[in-house]
CSV table of C-alpha atoms in Angstrom, one decimal:
chain,number,residue,atom,x,y,z
L,1,MET,CA,50.2,-83.7,267.3
L,2,LYS,CA,51.2,-86.8,265.9
L,3,ILE,CA,48.9,-89.9,266.1
L,4,ALA,CA,49.8,-93.5,265.4
L,5,TRP,CA,47.6,-96.6,265.7
L,6,LEU,CA,49.1,-100.0,267.1
L,7,GLY,CA,47.1,-102.8,268.5
L,8,THR,CA,43.2,-102.2,269.8
L,9,GLY,CA,44.0,-98.5,270.0
L,10,ILE,CA,44.5,-98.1,273.8
L,11,ASP,CA,47.4,-96.0,272.9
L,12,LEU,CA,45.2,-93.4,271.7
L,13,LEU,CA,43.6,-93.2,274.3
L,14,LEU,CA,46.8,-92.3,276.4
L,15,LEU,CA,47.8,-89.3,275.0
L,16,HIS,CA,49.6,-87.1,277.4
L,17,GLY,CA,48.4,-83.8,277.3
L,18,SER,CA,46.4,-81.0,279.1
L,19,GLU,CA,43.0,-81.3,281.2
L,20,TYR,CA,39.8,-81.2,278.8
L,21,VAL,CA,36.6,-80.4,279.3
L,22,HIS,CA,33.2,-82.1,277.3
L,23,ASP,CA,29.9,-79.9,278.3
L,24,GLY,CA,27.6,-81.6,275.7
L,25,ASN,CA,25.8,-84.5,275.0
L,26,LYS,CA,25.5,-86.9,272.5
L,27,ASN,CA,21.8,-87.5,271.4
L,28,MET,CA,21.2,-90.9,269.9
L,29,PHE,CA,18.0,-92.0,267.9
L,30,THR,CA,17.4,-95.5,268.1
L,31,ILE,CA,16.3,-98.9,266.7
L,32,ASN,CA,14.5,-101.4,269.1
L,33,ALA,CA,14.1,-104.9,267.6
L,34,SER,CA,13.8,-108.0,268.9
L,35,LYS,CA,16.4,-110.3,268.7
L,36,ARG,CA,16.2,-113.8,269.7
L,37,ALA,CA,14.5,-113.7,273.5
L,38,GLY,CA,15.8,-110.0,274.0
L,39,LEU,CA,15.8,-106.6,272.4
L,40,ARG,CA,18.5,-105.2,270.4
L,41,THR,CA,19.3,-101.4,270.1
L,42,THR,CA,21.4,-100.1,267.1
L,43,SER,CA,22.2,-96.8,267.3
L,44,ARG,CA,21.3,-93.7,264.4
L,45,ARG,CA,24.9,-93.7,264.1
L,46,THR,CA,25.4,-97.4,263.5
L,47,PHE,CA,23.0,-97.5,260.9
L,48,LEU,CA,23.8,-94.7,258.9
L,49,GLN,CA,27.5,-95.2,259.0
L,50,ALA,CA,27.0,-99.0,258.0
L,51,GLY,CA,28.6,-98.4,254.7
L,52,GLY,CA,31.7,-97.3,255.9
L,53,LEU,CA,31.8,-100.2,259.1
L,54,GLY,CA,32.0,-102.6,256.3
L,55,MET,CA,28.5,-103.8,255.9
L,56,SER,CA,26.4,-104.1,252.8
L,57,LEU,CA,22.6,-102.8,252.9
L,58,LYS,CA,21.4,-106.3,253.1
L,59,SER,CA,23.5,-106.7,256.1
L,60,ALA,CA,22.6,-103.4,257.7
L,61,LEU,CA,19.0,-104.4,257.6
L,62,HIS,CA,20.1,-107.8,259.5
L,63,ALA,CA,21.7,-105.9,262.2
L,64,ALA,CA,18.8,-103.5,262.5
L,65,GLN,CA,15.9,-105.4,262.5
L,66,GLY,CA,17.5,-108.4,264.1
L,67,THR,CA,16.1,-110.8,261.7
L,68,TRP,CA,17.8,-113.6,259.9
L,69,SER,CA,17.2,-114.9,256.8
L,70,SER,CA,13.8,-116.8,255.6
L,71,GLY,CA,14.6,-120.3,254.9
L,72,GLN,CA,17.2,-121.3,257.3
L,73,ALA,CA,17.8,-125.3,258.2
L,74,SER,CA,17.4,-126.6,261.3
L,75,GLY,CA,20.4,-125.8,264.0
L,76,PHE,CA,20.8,-122.3,263.1
L,77,GLY,CA,22.3,-119.8,265.9
L,78,ARG,CA,22.4,-123.3,268.1
L,79,ALA,CA,25.8,-122.3,269.3
L,80,GLN,CA,26.0,-119.4,271.3
L,81,ARG,CA,29.5,-119.5,271.6
L,82,CYS,CA,32.6,-121.5,269.8
L,83,ILE,CA,36.1,-122.7,270.6
L,84,GLN,CA,38.1,-123.3,267.8
L,85,VAL,CA,41.1,-126.0,268.8
L,86,PHE,CA,43.6,-125.3,265.8
L,87,LEU,CA,46.4,-127.9,266.0
L,88,TRP,CA,49.2,-126.0,264.0
L,89,GLY,CA,51.1,-127.4,261.7
L,90,GLY,CA,48.9,-130.7,260.6
L,91,PRO,CA,48.5,-133.4,262.4
L,92,SER,CA,48.2,-137.0,261.1
L,93,GLN,CA,44.8,-138.3,260.6
L,94,LEU,CA,46.2,-141.8,260.6
L,95,ASP,CA,47.9,-141.4,264.0
L,96,THR,CA,44.7,-139.5,265.5
L,97,TRP,CA,41.4,-140.2,264.5
L,98,ASP,CA,41.2,-141.9,261.1
L,99,MET,CA,43.8,-145.4,261.8
L,100,LYS,CA,44.0,-147.9,259.3
L,101,PRO,CA,45.3,-150.9,261.0
L,102,GLU,CA,45.1,-153.1,258.2
L,103,ALA,CA,47.3,-151.0,255.8
L,104,PRO,CA,50.8,-152.0,255.3
L,105,GLU,CA,53.4,-150.8,258.0
L,106,GLU,CA,54.3,-147.8,255.7
L,107,ILE,CA,51.0,-146.5,255.6
L,108,ARG,CA,49.6,-147.3,259.0
L,109,GLY,CA,52.8,-146.4,261.0
L,110,PRO,CA,53.6,-148.3,264.4
L,111,LEU,CA,51.0,-147.1,266.5
L,112,SER,CA,47.4,-149.0,267.2
L,113,PRO,CA,43.9,-147.7,268.0
L,114,ILE,CA,41.9,-148.2,270.8
L,115,SER,CA,38.6,-148.6,272.4
L,116,THR,CA,36.6,-145.1,273.4
L,117,SER,CA,33.5,-144.7,274.8
L,118,VAL,CA,31.6,-145.4,271.8
L,119,PRO,CA,31.9,-149.3,270.7
L,120,GLY,CA,33.6,-149.6,267.3
L,121,LEU,CA,35.0,-146.7,266.8
L,122,GLY,CA,38.8,-146.3,268.0
L,123,PHE,CA,41.2,-143.4,268.8
L,124,SER,CA,45.2,-143.2,268.8
L,125,GLU,CA,47.0,-145.4,271.8
L,126,LEU,CA,48.7,-141.7,272.7
L,127,LEU,CA,44.5,-140.5,273.1
L,128,PRO,CA,43.5,-142.2,276.0
L,129,LEU,CA,42.2,-139.4,277.6
L,130,SER,CA,40.4,-138.0,275.3
L,131,SER,CA,38.8,-141.6,274.0
L,132,ARG,CA,37.0,-141.6,276.8
L,133,PHE,CA,34.6,-138.5,275.8
L,134,ALA,CA,34.2,-139.8,272.4
L,135,HIS,CA,30.8,-140.3,272.9
L,136,LEU,CA,30.3,-136.2,272.8
L,137,CYS,CA,32.5,-135.7,269.4
L,138,LYS,CA,31.5,-136.3,266.0
L,139,VAL,CA,34.7,-137.2,263.9
L,140,VAL,CA,34.3,-136.0,260.2
L,141,ARG,CA,37.2,-138.2,258.3
L,142,THR,CA,36.6,-136.4,254.7
L,143,VAL,CA,37.7,-132.7,255.2
L,144,ALA,CA,39.6,-131.6,252.2
L,145,HIS,CA,41.3,-128.4,250.3
L,146,GLU,CA,44.0,-128.3,247.8
L,147,HIS,CA,46.3,-126.3,249.6
L,148,ASN,CA,49.5,-128.3,250.8
L,149,GLU,CA,51.4,-125.6,251.7
L,150,HIS,CA,50.8,-123.7,255.6
L,151,SER,CA,50.0,-120.4,255.0
L,152,SER,CA,47.6,-120.7,252.3
L,153,ALA,CA,45.9,-123.7,253.9
L,154,LEU,CA,46.0,-121.9,256.9
L,155,HIS,CA,43.8,-118.9,254.7
L,156,THR,CA,41.7,-121.9,253.8
L,157,MET,CA,40.7,-123.9,256.7
L,158,GLY,CA,40.5,-120.3,258.8
L,159,THR,CA,38.2,-118.1,256.2
L,160,GLY,CA,36.4,-121.1,254.9
L,161,THR,CA,37.6,-119.6,251.5
L,162,PRO,CA,40.5,-120.8,249.3
L,163,TYR,CA,43.4,-118.5,249.2
L,164,PRO,CA,43.6,-117.4,245.6
L,165,ALA,CA,47.6,-118.9,244.5
L,166,GLN,CA,48.4,-121.7,243.6
L,167,PRO,CA,48.6,-124.8,245.8
L,168,ASN,CA,52.4,-124.7,246.9
L,169,ASP,CA,52.9,-121.1,247.3
L,170,VAL,CA,53.8,-119.6,250.6
L,171,VAL,CA,51.9,-116.3,250.9
L,172,ALA,CA,51.7,-113.2,253.4
L,173,ALA,CA,48.8,-111.4,255.2
L,174,SER,CA,47.1,-108.7,253.3
L,175,PRO,CA,44.5,-106.1,253.8
L,176,ASP,CA,42.4,-107.7,250.9
L,177,ASP,CA,42.1,-111.3,252.7
L,178,HIS,CA,38.8,-112.8,252.9
L,179,PRO,CA,38.4,-112.4,257.2
L,180,HIS,CA,38.6,-115.1,259.4
L,181,LEU,CA,35.6,-116.9,260.6
L,182,GLY,CA,35.8,-115.4,263.9
L,183,SER,CA,36.1,-111.8,262.4
L,184,ILE,CA,33.0,-112.7,260.0
L,185,CYS,CA,31.0,-113.2,263.6
L,186,ALA,CA,32.6,-110.1,265.1
L,187,HIS,CA,31.4,-108.5,262.0
L,188,TRP,CA,27.6,-109.8,262.6
L,189,MET,CA,27.7,-109.8,266.2
L,190,GLY,CA,29.6,-106.6,267.0
L,191,TRP,CA,31.1,-105.8,270.6
L,192,ARG,CA,28.5,-106.7,273.6
L,193,HIS,CA,28.6,-105.1,277.1
L,194,GLY,CA,31.9,-103.9,276.3
L,195,VAL,CA,33.3,-108.0,275.8
L,196,PRO,CA,35.0,-108.3,272.6
L,197,PRO,CA,33.5,-110.8,270.1
L,198,PHE,CA,36.7,-112.6,269.1
L,199,VAL,CA,39.7,-113.6,270.7
L,200,GLN,CA,42.9,-115.1,269.3
L,201,MET,CA,45.7,-116.8,271.4
L,202,PRO,CA,48.5,-117.4,272.3
L,203,GLN,CA,50.0,-115.7,269.2
L,204,VAL,CA,49.5,-114.5,265.4
L,205,ILE,CA,50.7,-117.5,263.4
L,206,GLY,CA,54.0,-116.8,261.2
L,207,PRO,CA,57.4,-116.9,260.4
L,208,PRO,CA,59.8,-115.0,263.1
L,209,ARG,CA,60.3,-111.3,261.7
L,210,TYR,CA,58.2,-111.6,258.4
L,211,ALA,CA,54.6,-110.8,258.1
L,212,PRO,CA,52.3,-113.2,259.5
L,213,TRP,CA,50.4,-115.6,258.0
L,214,PRO,CA,46.8,-115.0,256.0
L,215,GLY,CA,43.4,-116.2,257.0
L,216,GLN,CA,43.9,-115.0,261.1
L,217,GLY,CA,42.1,-111.9,261.1
L,218,PRO,CA,39.8,-109.2,259.7
L,219,GLY,CA,41.5,-109.0,255.9
L,220,PHE,CA,39.0,-106.3,254.2
L,221,LEU,CA,37.0,-105.7,256.8
L,222,GLY,CA,39.3,-103.7,258.6
L,223,LYS,CA,41.1,-103.4,262.0
L,224,LYS,CA,37.9,-102.9,263.8
L,225,ARG,CA,37.0,-106.3,262.9
L,226,SER,CA,40.6,-107.7,264.2
L,227,PRO,CA,40.8,-110.4,267.3
L,228,LEU,CA,41.6,-109.6,270.4
L,229,VAL,CA,45.3,-111.6,270.7
L,230,VAL,CA,45.9,-112.3,274.1
L,231,LYS,CA,49.3,-113.5,274.3
L,232,GLY,CA,51.0,-116.7,275.9
L,233,ASP,CA,54.5,-117.0,277.2
L,234,ARG,CA,55.9,-120.6,276.5
L,235,GLN,CA,58.2,-120.4,279.1
L,236,THR,CA,55.8,-119.6,282.2
L,237,ALA,CA,52.6,-120.6,280.8
L,238,THR,CA,50.9,-117.8,281.4
L,239,PHE,CA,48.3,-114.8,279.3
L,240,SER,CA,48.6,-111.2,279.2
L,241,LEU,CA,46.9,-108.1,277.8
L,242,PRO,CA,48.7,-105.0,278.3
L,243,ALA,CA,46.5,-102.8,276.3
L,244,ILE,CA,43.7,-103.0,278.8
L,245,HIS,CA,45.9,-101.7,281.6
L,246,LEU,CA,45.6,-98.1,282.4
L,247,PRO,CA,49.3,-96.1,283.5
L,248,ARG,CA,49.3,-95.0,287.0
L,249,ASP,CA,48.9,-91.4,285.9
L,250,VAL,CA,46.0,-91.7,284.0
L,251,SER,CA,42.6,-91.4,286.1
L,252,GLY,CA,39.0,-92.9,284.9
L,253,ARG,CA,38.2,-88.7,285.0
L,254,ARG,CA,40.9,-87.9,282.7
L,255,LEU,CA,40.5,-90.9,280.1
L,256,ASP,CA,36.7,-89.6,280.1
L,257,GLU,CA,38.3,-86.5,279.4
L,258,ARG,CA,40.3,-87.7,276.7
L,259,ARG,CA,37.8,-89.5,275.4
L,260,SER,CA,35.3,-86.2,274.9
L,261,LEU,CA,38.1,-84.4,273.1
L,262,ARG,CA,38.2,-87.1,270.8
L,263,ASP,CA,34.8,-86.7,270.0
L,264,GLN,CA,35.2,-83.4,269.5
L,265,LEU,CA,38.1,-83.8,267.3
L,266,ASP,CA,35.9,-86.5,265.4
L,267,HIS,CA,33.2,-84.3,264.5
L,268,VAL,CA,35.8,-81.9,263.1
L,269,PHE,CA,37.4,-84.6,260.9
L,270,GLN,CA,33.8,-86.0,259.6
L,271,GLN,CA,33.0,-82.4,257.9
L,272,THR,CA,35.3,-83.4,255.0
L,273,GLU,CA,34.1,-86.7,252.8
L,274,ALA,CA,37.9,-87.6,252.5
L,275,THR,CA,38.5,-88.1,255.8
L,276,ALA,CA,35.0,-90.0,256.9
L,277,LYS,CA,35.8,-93.6,256.0
L,278,ALA,CA,39.1,-93.8,258.0
L,279,VAL,CA,37.7,-91.3,261.1
L,280,THR,CA,34.6,-94.1,261.2
L,281,GLU,CA,37.1,-97.0,261.3
L,282,MET,CA,39.1,-95.2,264.1
L,283,GLU,CA,36.1,-94.0,265.9
L,284,ALA,CA,35.2,-98.0,265.9
L,285,LEU,CA,39.0,-98.5,267.4
L,286,TYR,CA,38.4,-96.1,270.3
L,287,ASP,CA,35.2,-97.6,271.3
L,288,GLN,CA,36.5,-101.1,271.7
L,289,ALA,CA,39.4,-99.7,273.4
L,290,TYR,CA,37.0,-97.7,276.1
L,291,SER,CA,35.2,-100.9,276.5
L,292,LEU,CA,38.1,-102.8,277.4
L,293,VAL,CA,39.1,-100.7,279.6
L,294,GLY,CA,35.9,-99.9,280.9
L,295,THR,CA,35.0,-103.4,281.6
L,296,SER,CA,36.3,-106.6,284.2
L,297,ARG,CA,34.9,-109.3,282.5
L,298,VAL,CA,38.4,-109.9,280.1
L,299,ARG,CA,40.7,-109.1,283.0
L,300,GLN,CA,38.9,-111.6,285.2
L,301,ALA,CA,38.5,-114.2,283.1
L,302,LEU,CA,42.5,-114.4,282.1
L,303,ASP,CA,43.0,-114.3,285.9
L,304,LEU,CA,43.9,-118.2,286.1
L,305,ASP,CA,44.6,-117.9,290.1
L,306,GLN,CA,40.8,-117.7,290.4
L,307,GLU,CA,40.8,-121.6,289.5
L,308,PRO,CA,41.6,-124.6,292.1
L,309,ASP,CA,45.3,-126.4,291.1
L,310,SER,CA,43.2,-129.2,290.6
L,311,VAL,CA,41.5,-127.8,287.6
L,312,ARG,CA,44.7,-126.3,286.2
L,313,ASP,CA,46.9,-129.4,286.6
L,314,HIS,CA,43.8,-131.2,284.9
L,315,TYR,CA,44.3,-129.2,281.8
L,316,GLY,CA,48.2,-129.7,282.0
L,317,ARG,CA,50.7,-126.9,283.2
L,318,HIS,CA,51.5,-125.8,279.6
L,319,LEU,CA,50.6,-123.0,277.3
L,320,PHE,CA,48.0,-125.1,275.5
L,321,GLY,CA,46.8,-126.9,278.2
L,322,GLN,CA,46.0,-123.7,279.9
L,323,GLY,CA,45.0,-121.9,276.9
L,324,LEU,CA,42.6,-124.1,276.9
L,325,LEU,CA,41.4,-123.9,280.2
L,326,LEU,CA,41.2,-119.9,279.3
L,327,ALA,CA,39.5,-120.5,276.4
L,328,ARG,CA,36.5,-122.1,278.6
L,329,ARG,CA,36.7,-119.1,280.8
L,330,LEU,CA,36.8,-116.7,278.3
L,331,SER,CA,33.5,-118.2,276.4
L,332,GLU,CA,32.0,-118.1,279.6
L,333,ALA,CA,32.4,-114.3,280.1
L,334,GLY,CA,30.4,-113.7,277.0
L,335,ILE,CA,33.0,-114.3,274.2
L,336,PRO,CA,31.1,-115.5,271.2
L,337,PHE,CA,34.3,-116.9,269.2
L,338,VAL,CA,37.9,-118.0,270.6
L,339,ASN,CA,40.7,-119.5,268.3
L,340,VAL,CA,43.5,-121.4,270.6
L,341,TYR,CA,46.8,-122.3,268.5
L,342,TRP,CA,48.7,-124.7,269.3
L,343,ILE,CA,52.1,-124.0,270.5
L,344,ASP,CA,55.1,-126.1,271.4
L,345,PRO,CA,55.3,-126.5,274.8
L,346,GLU,CA,58.8,-127.3,274.9
L,347,PRO,CA,61.4,-126.4,271.5
L,348,ALA,CA,60.6,-129.2,269.1
L,349,GLY,CA,64.1,-130.3,267.8
L,350,GLU,CA,64.8,-132.2,264.8
L,351,GLY,CA,61.8,-133.1,262.6
L,352,GLY,CA,60.0,-129.9,262.6
L,353,GLY,CA,57.9,-127.8,265.2
L,354,GLU,CA,54.5,-128.1,266.3
L,355,PHE,CA,52.6,-130.7,264.6
L,356,ASP,CA,54.7,-129.9,261.3
L,357,SER,CA,56.3,-133.4,262.0
L,358,HIS,CA,58.2,-134.1,258.1
L,359,GLY,CA,60.8,-136.1,260.3
L,360,ARG,CA,60.7,-138.6,263.4
L,361,ILE,CA,57.0,-137.9,263.7
L,362,TYR,CA,56.8,-141.6,266.1
L,363,HIS,CA,59.5,-140.0,268.2
L,364,HIS,CA,57.7,-136.5,268.5
L,365,TYR,CA,54.0,-137.7,268.9
L,366,PRO,CA,54.4,-139.6,272.3
L,367,LYS,CA,57.2,-137.6,273.2
L,368,ARG,CA,55.5,-134.1,273.0
L,369,LEU,CA,52.8,-133.5,270.7
L,370,LEU,CA,49.6,-136.1,271.6
L,371,PRO,CA,49.8,-136.4,275.3
L,372,PRO,CA,49.5,-132.8,276.1
L,373,THR,CA,47.1,-132.3,273.1
L,374,ASP,CA,45.0,-135.2,275.0
L,375,ARG,CA,45.4,-134.4,278.5
L,376,ALA,CA,44.1,-131.0,277.3
L,377,LEU,CA,41.4,-131.6,274.8
L,378,ALA,CA,39.7,-134.1,277.6
L,379,ALA,CA,39.5,-131.6,280.2
L,380,LEU,CA,38.2,-129.0,277.8
L,381,LEU,CA,35.7,-131.4,277.1
L,382,GLU,CA,34.7,-132.7,280.0
L,383,ASP,CA,34.7,-129.6,281.9
L,384,VAL,CA,32.5,-127.9,278.9
L,385,HIS,CA,30.1,-130.7,279.8
L,386,ASP,CA,30.2,-130.9,283.5
L,387,ARG,CA,29.2,-126.8,283.4
L,388,GLY,CA,26.5,-127.6,281.4
L,389,LEU,CA,28.0,-125.0,278.8
L,390,LEU,CA,28.2,-128.3,275.6
L,391,GLU,CA,24.4,-127.3,274.6
L,392,ASP,CA,25.3,-124.5,273.4
L,393,THR,CA,28.9,-124.4,272.8
L,394,LEU,CA,30.7,-125.6,269.8
L,395,VAL,CA,33.9,-127.0,270.0
L,396,THR,CA,36.1,-127.8,266.8
L,397,VAL,CA,39.4,-129.5,266.7
L,398,MET,CA,41.5,-129.0,263.5
L,399,GLY,CA,44.4,-128.3,261.8
L,400,GLU,CA,45.4,-126.5,257.9
L,401,PHE,CA,45.7,-130.0,256.8
L,402,GLY,CA,46.8,-133.9,257.3
L,403,ARG,CA,49.7,-135.9,256.7
L,404,THR,CA,50.9,-137.9,253.7
L,405,PRO,CA,49.5,-141.9,253.9
L,406,ARG,CA,52.9,-142.6,252.9
L,407,ILE,CA,55.9,-142.4,255.6
L,408,ASN,CA,58.7,-140.5,254.0
L,409,GLY,CA,62.7,-141.5,253.9
L,410,ASN,CA,63.1,-139.5,257.5
L,411,ALA,CA,60.7,-141.5,259.3
L,412,GLY,CA,58.0,-138.2,259.1
L,413,ARG,CA,54.6,-137.5,256.9
L,414,ASP,CA,54.7,-134.5,254.4
L,415,HIS,CA,51.6,-131.9,254.0
L,416,TRP,CA,48.6,-133.7,252.7
L,417,ALA,CA,45.4,-131.6,252.3
L,418,GLN,CA,43.4,-134.0,250.3
L,419,CYS,CA,42.3,-136.0,253.4
L,420,GLN,CA,42.4,-134.2,257.1
L,421,SER,CA,40.3,-135.5,260.4
L,422,ILE,CA,38.7,-133.1,262.5
L,423,LEU,CA,36.4,-133.4,265.5
L,424,LEU,CA,33.1,-131.5,266.2
L,425,ALA,CA,31.2,-131.4,269.5
L,426,GLY,CA,28.4,-129.5,271.4
L,427,ALA,CA,25.8,-127.3,270.2
L,428,GLY,CA,23.1,-130.1,269.2
L,429,MET,CA,26.6,-132.1,267.3
L,430,SER,CA,25.4,-135.9,267.2
L,431,GLY,CA,28.4,-136.9,269.2
L,432,GLY,CA,29.6,-140.7,269.1
L,433,SER,CA,29.3,-140.4,265.6
L,434,VAL,CA,31.4,-140.3,262.6
L,435,TYR,CA,30.6,-138.3,259.2
L,436,GLY,CA,32.7,-139.5,255.7
L,437,ARG,CA,34.4,-142.4,255.3
L,438,SER,CA,38.4,-142.0,253.7
L,439,ASP,CA,39.9,-145.2,251.4
L,440,HIS,CA,41.8,-147.6,252.5
L,441,TRP,CA,44.8,-145.8,253.0
L,442,ALA,CA,43.2,-141.8,254.4
L,443,ALA,CA,44.5,-140.9,251.1
L,444,TYR,CA,41.4,-139.3,250.0
L,445,PRO,CA,37.6,-139.3,251.0
L,446,ALA,CA,35.6,-142.3,249.9
L,447,SER,CA,32.1,-141.0,250.5
L,448,ASP,CA,30.5,-137.9,252.1
L,449,PRO,CA,33.5,-135.3,251.0
L,450,VAL,CA,33.7,-132.1,253.2
L,451,SER,CA,34.8,-129.1,251.7
L,452,SER,CA,36.8,-125.9,253.7
L,453,VAL,CA,34.1,-123.9,252.2
L,454,ASN,CA,30.9,-126.0,253.2
L,455,LEU,CA,32.7,-127.0,256.8
L,456,ALA,CA,32.8,-123.4,257.0
L,457,GLN,CA,29.4,-122.2,255.9
L,458,THR,CA,28.2,-125.1,258.6
L,459,LEU,CA,29.7,-123.7,261.4
L,460,LEU,CA,28.4,-120.0,260.4
L,461,HIS,CA,24.9,-121.3,260.3
L,462,LEU,CA,25.3,-123.1,264.0
L,463,LEU,CA,26.7,-119.7,265.3
L,464,GLY,CA,23.5,-117.8,263.6
L,465,VAL,CA,25.2,-116.3,260.7
L,466,PRO,CA,22.5,-116.0,258.1
L,467,SER,CA,23.9,-118.0,254.8
L,468,ASP,CA,23.4,-115.2,252.7
L,469,LEU,CA,25.3,-112.1,254.6
L,470,GLU,CA,27.1,-110.3,252.4
L,471,LEU,CA,30.5,-108.2,253.2
L,472,GLU,CA,31.8,-105.0,251.3
L,473,ASN,CA,35.4,-105.1,250.6
L,474,PHE,CA,37.5,-101.8,250.5
L,475,GLU,CA,36.2,-101.2,246.6
L,476,GLY,CA,32.6,-101.1,248.3
L,477,ARG,CA,31.7,-104.4,246.8
L,478,PRO,CA,29.6,-107.0,248.3
L,479,ILE,CA,31.6,-110.6,248.8
L,480,PRO,CA,29.3,-113.1,250.4
L,481,ALA,CA,30.6,-113.9,253.7
L,482,CYS,CA,31.0,-117.5,252.4
L,483,ARG,CA,30.3,-119.7,249.2
L,484,GLY,CA,29.3,-122.8,250.7
L,485,ARG,CA,26.3,-124.9,251.6
L,486,VAL,CA,25.2,-126.2,255.2
L,487,LEU,CA,25.5,-129.8,255.6
L,488,SER,CA,23.1,-130.7,257.7
L,489,GLY,CA,24.5,-134.3,258.2
L,490,LEU,CA,27.6,-132.8,260.1
L,491,PHE,CA,24.7,-132.0,263.3
L,492,ALA,CA,22.0,-134.3,262.5
């Protein structure tokens, strides 16, 4: 029998074959320890196989005992969930949240700042809706790193670990990559009540017909920490997850019987040390797949038709708008980390796709980029706030880098990693304020620089991931989950 793995492993559950009966019960020894307000139960197998799951001994003890590192700063664990809005392509700081109206025209461009809900804080004139919610946002104007190429910059911002390549090298995803922050959270939190800890949509970023770009998945943590990818259709602005639907000829009973067969095969395979690690990973994938099939929470969250037309219209009837609405629904369903990439609602045409506007930037921004972004982002902030979720929901809005201060000869702006503006909201964030100051051209930080490493450590801190958490690579060597320090000023 030939077995192949694809996606979440659902295909392995649906192998055609005879009916099987399993008459044994699996005895589980559990360790109960308090965690936050409730109890956490860890199986004996999970604890003893911690090494096979990519956990160091220190991390395994953290997970089993439900304890955090000592001496954590304030704000630790304030965020129960995170919605990461990733404006792929690299939005211009000078045309969004760090405008320089006093700069020369070739720097400032033709756009002007407008007033917001915070006196003295200006947003771009193309962001009138989200400007009404500036009081909920922390504007961070000094995020910087060294990678001016999309693929390595995506890794650097997505993982909080600078990609080990030259700043302008084009790179592809590898099993040796550092894991995305969502995969780190998935490693620490695990699956709860059949709900995946990390969802990504509407696709994995990378050139067509080539390997995806790094920094979007589990890297050396292995497939069991992969995001659940909810695919979106740009034409219809709909989302689907076909993997969690059983074929008509597979009943729940047949599924249970196949699971019992799989458990018996696992027991046989695990008799040899050589296959133990591979079986452990495959077993985790199987368990995740069964959890998805057995729970309706994710399927119900995906059904946007449950929302009133007025709410769907409020977000915008395009892939990005409906994606942010779905992110809110998935967060309410208990998913701790949801990452939403910007995908153009319509073909970009001349000048570059997504936010990568090397040419005609002042055609693309008012016509196809900022208005749908503005509508969807404003709706998300308002919705999360009005539903009482913002206190323990962290919302981040960022790209892989900013854009060059000087407008180029094609009336566009090029890649610029030395200074980027981002938005943070919720989870105790002090809204209506600015962190860091850029220089007179928004080219470099002038005060309070924020490295991608420190930003990542701060986000993990708010999500309750210990600052001394260690991961294990394929060689069994402990690797810090993040090497940054917590910037308490970001949420003070």
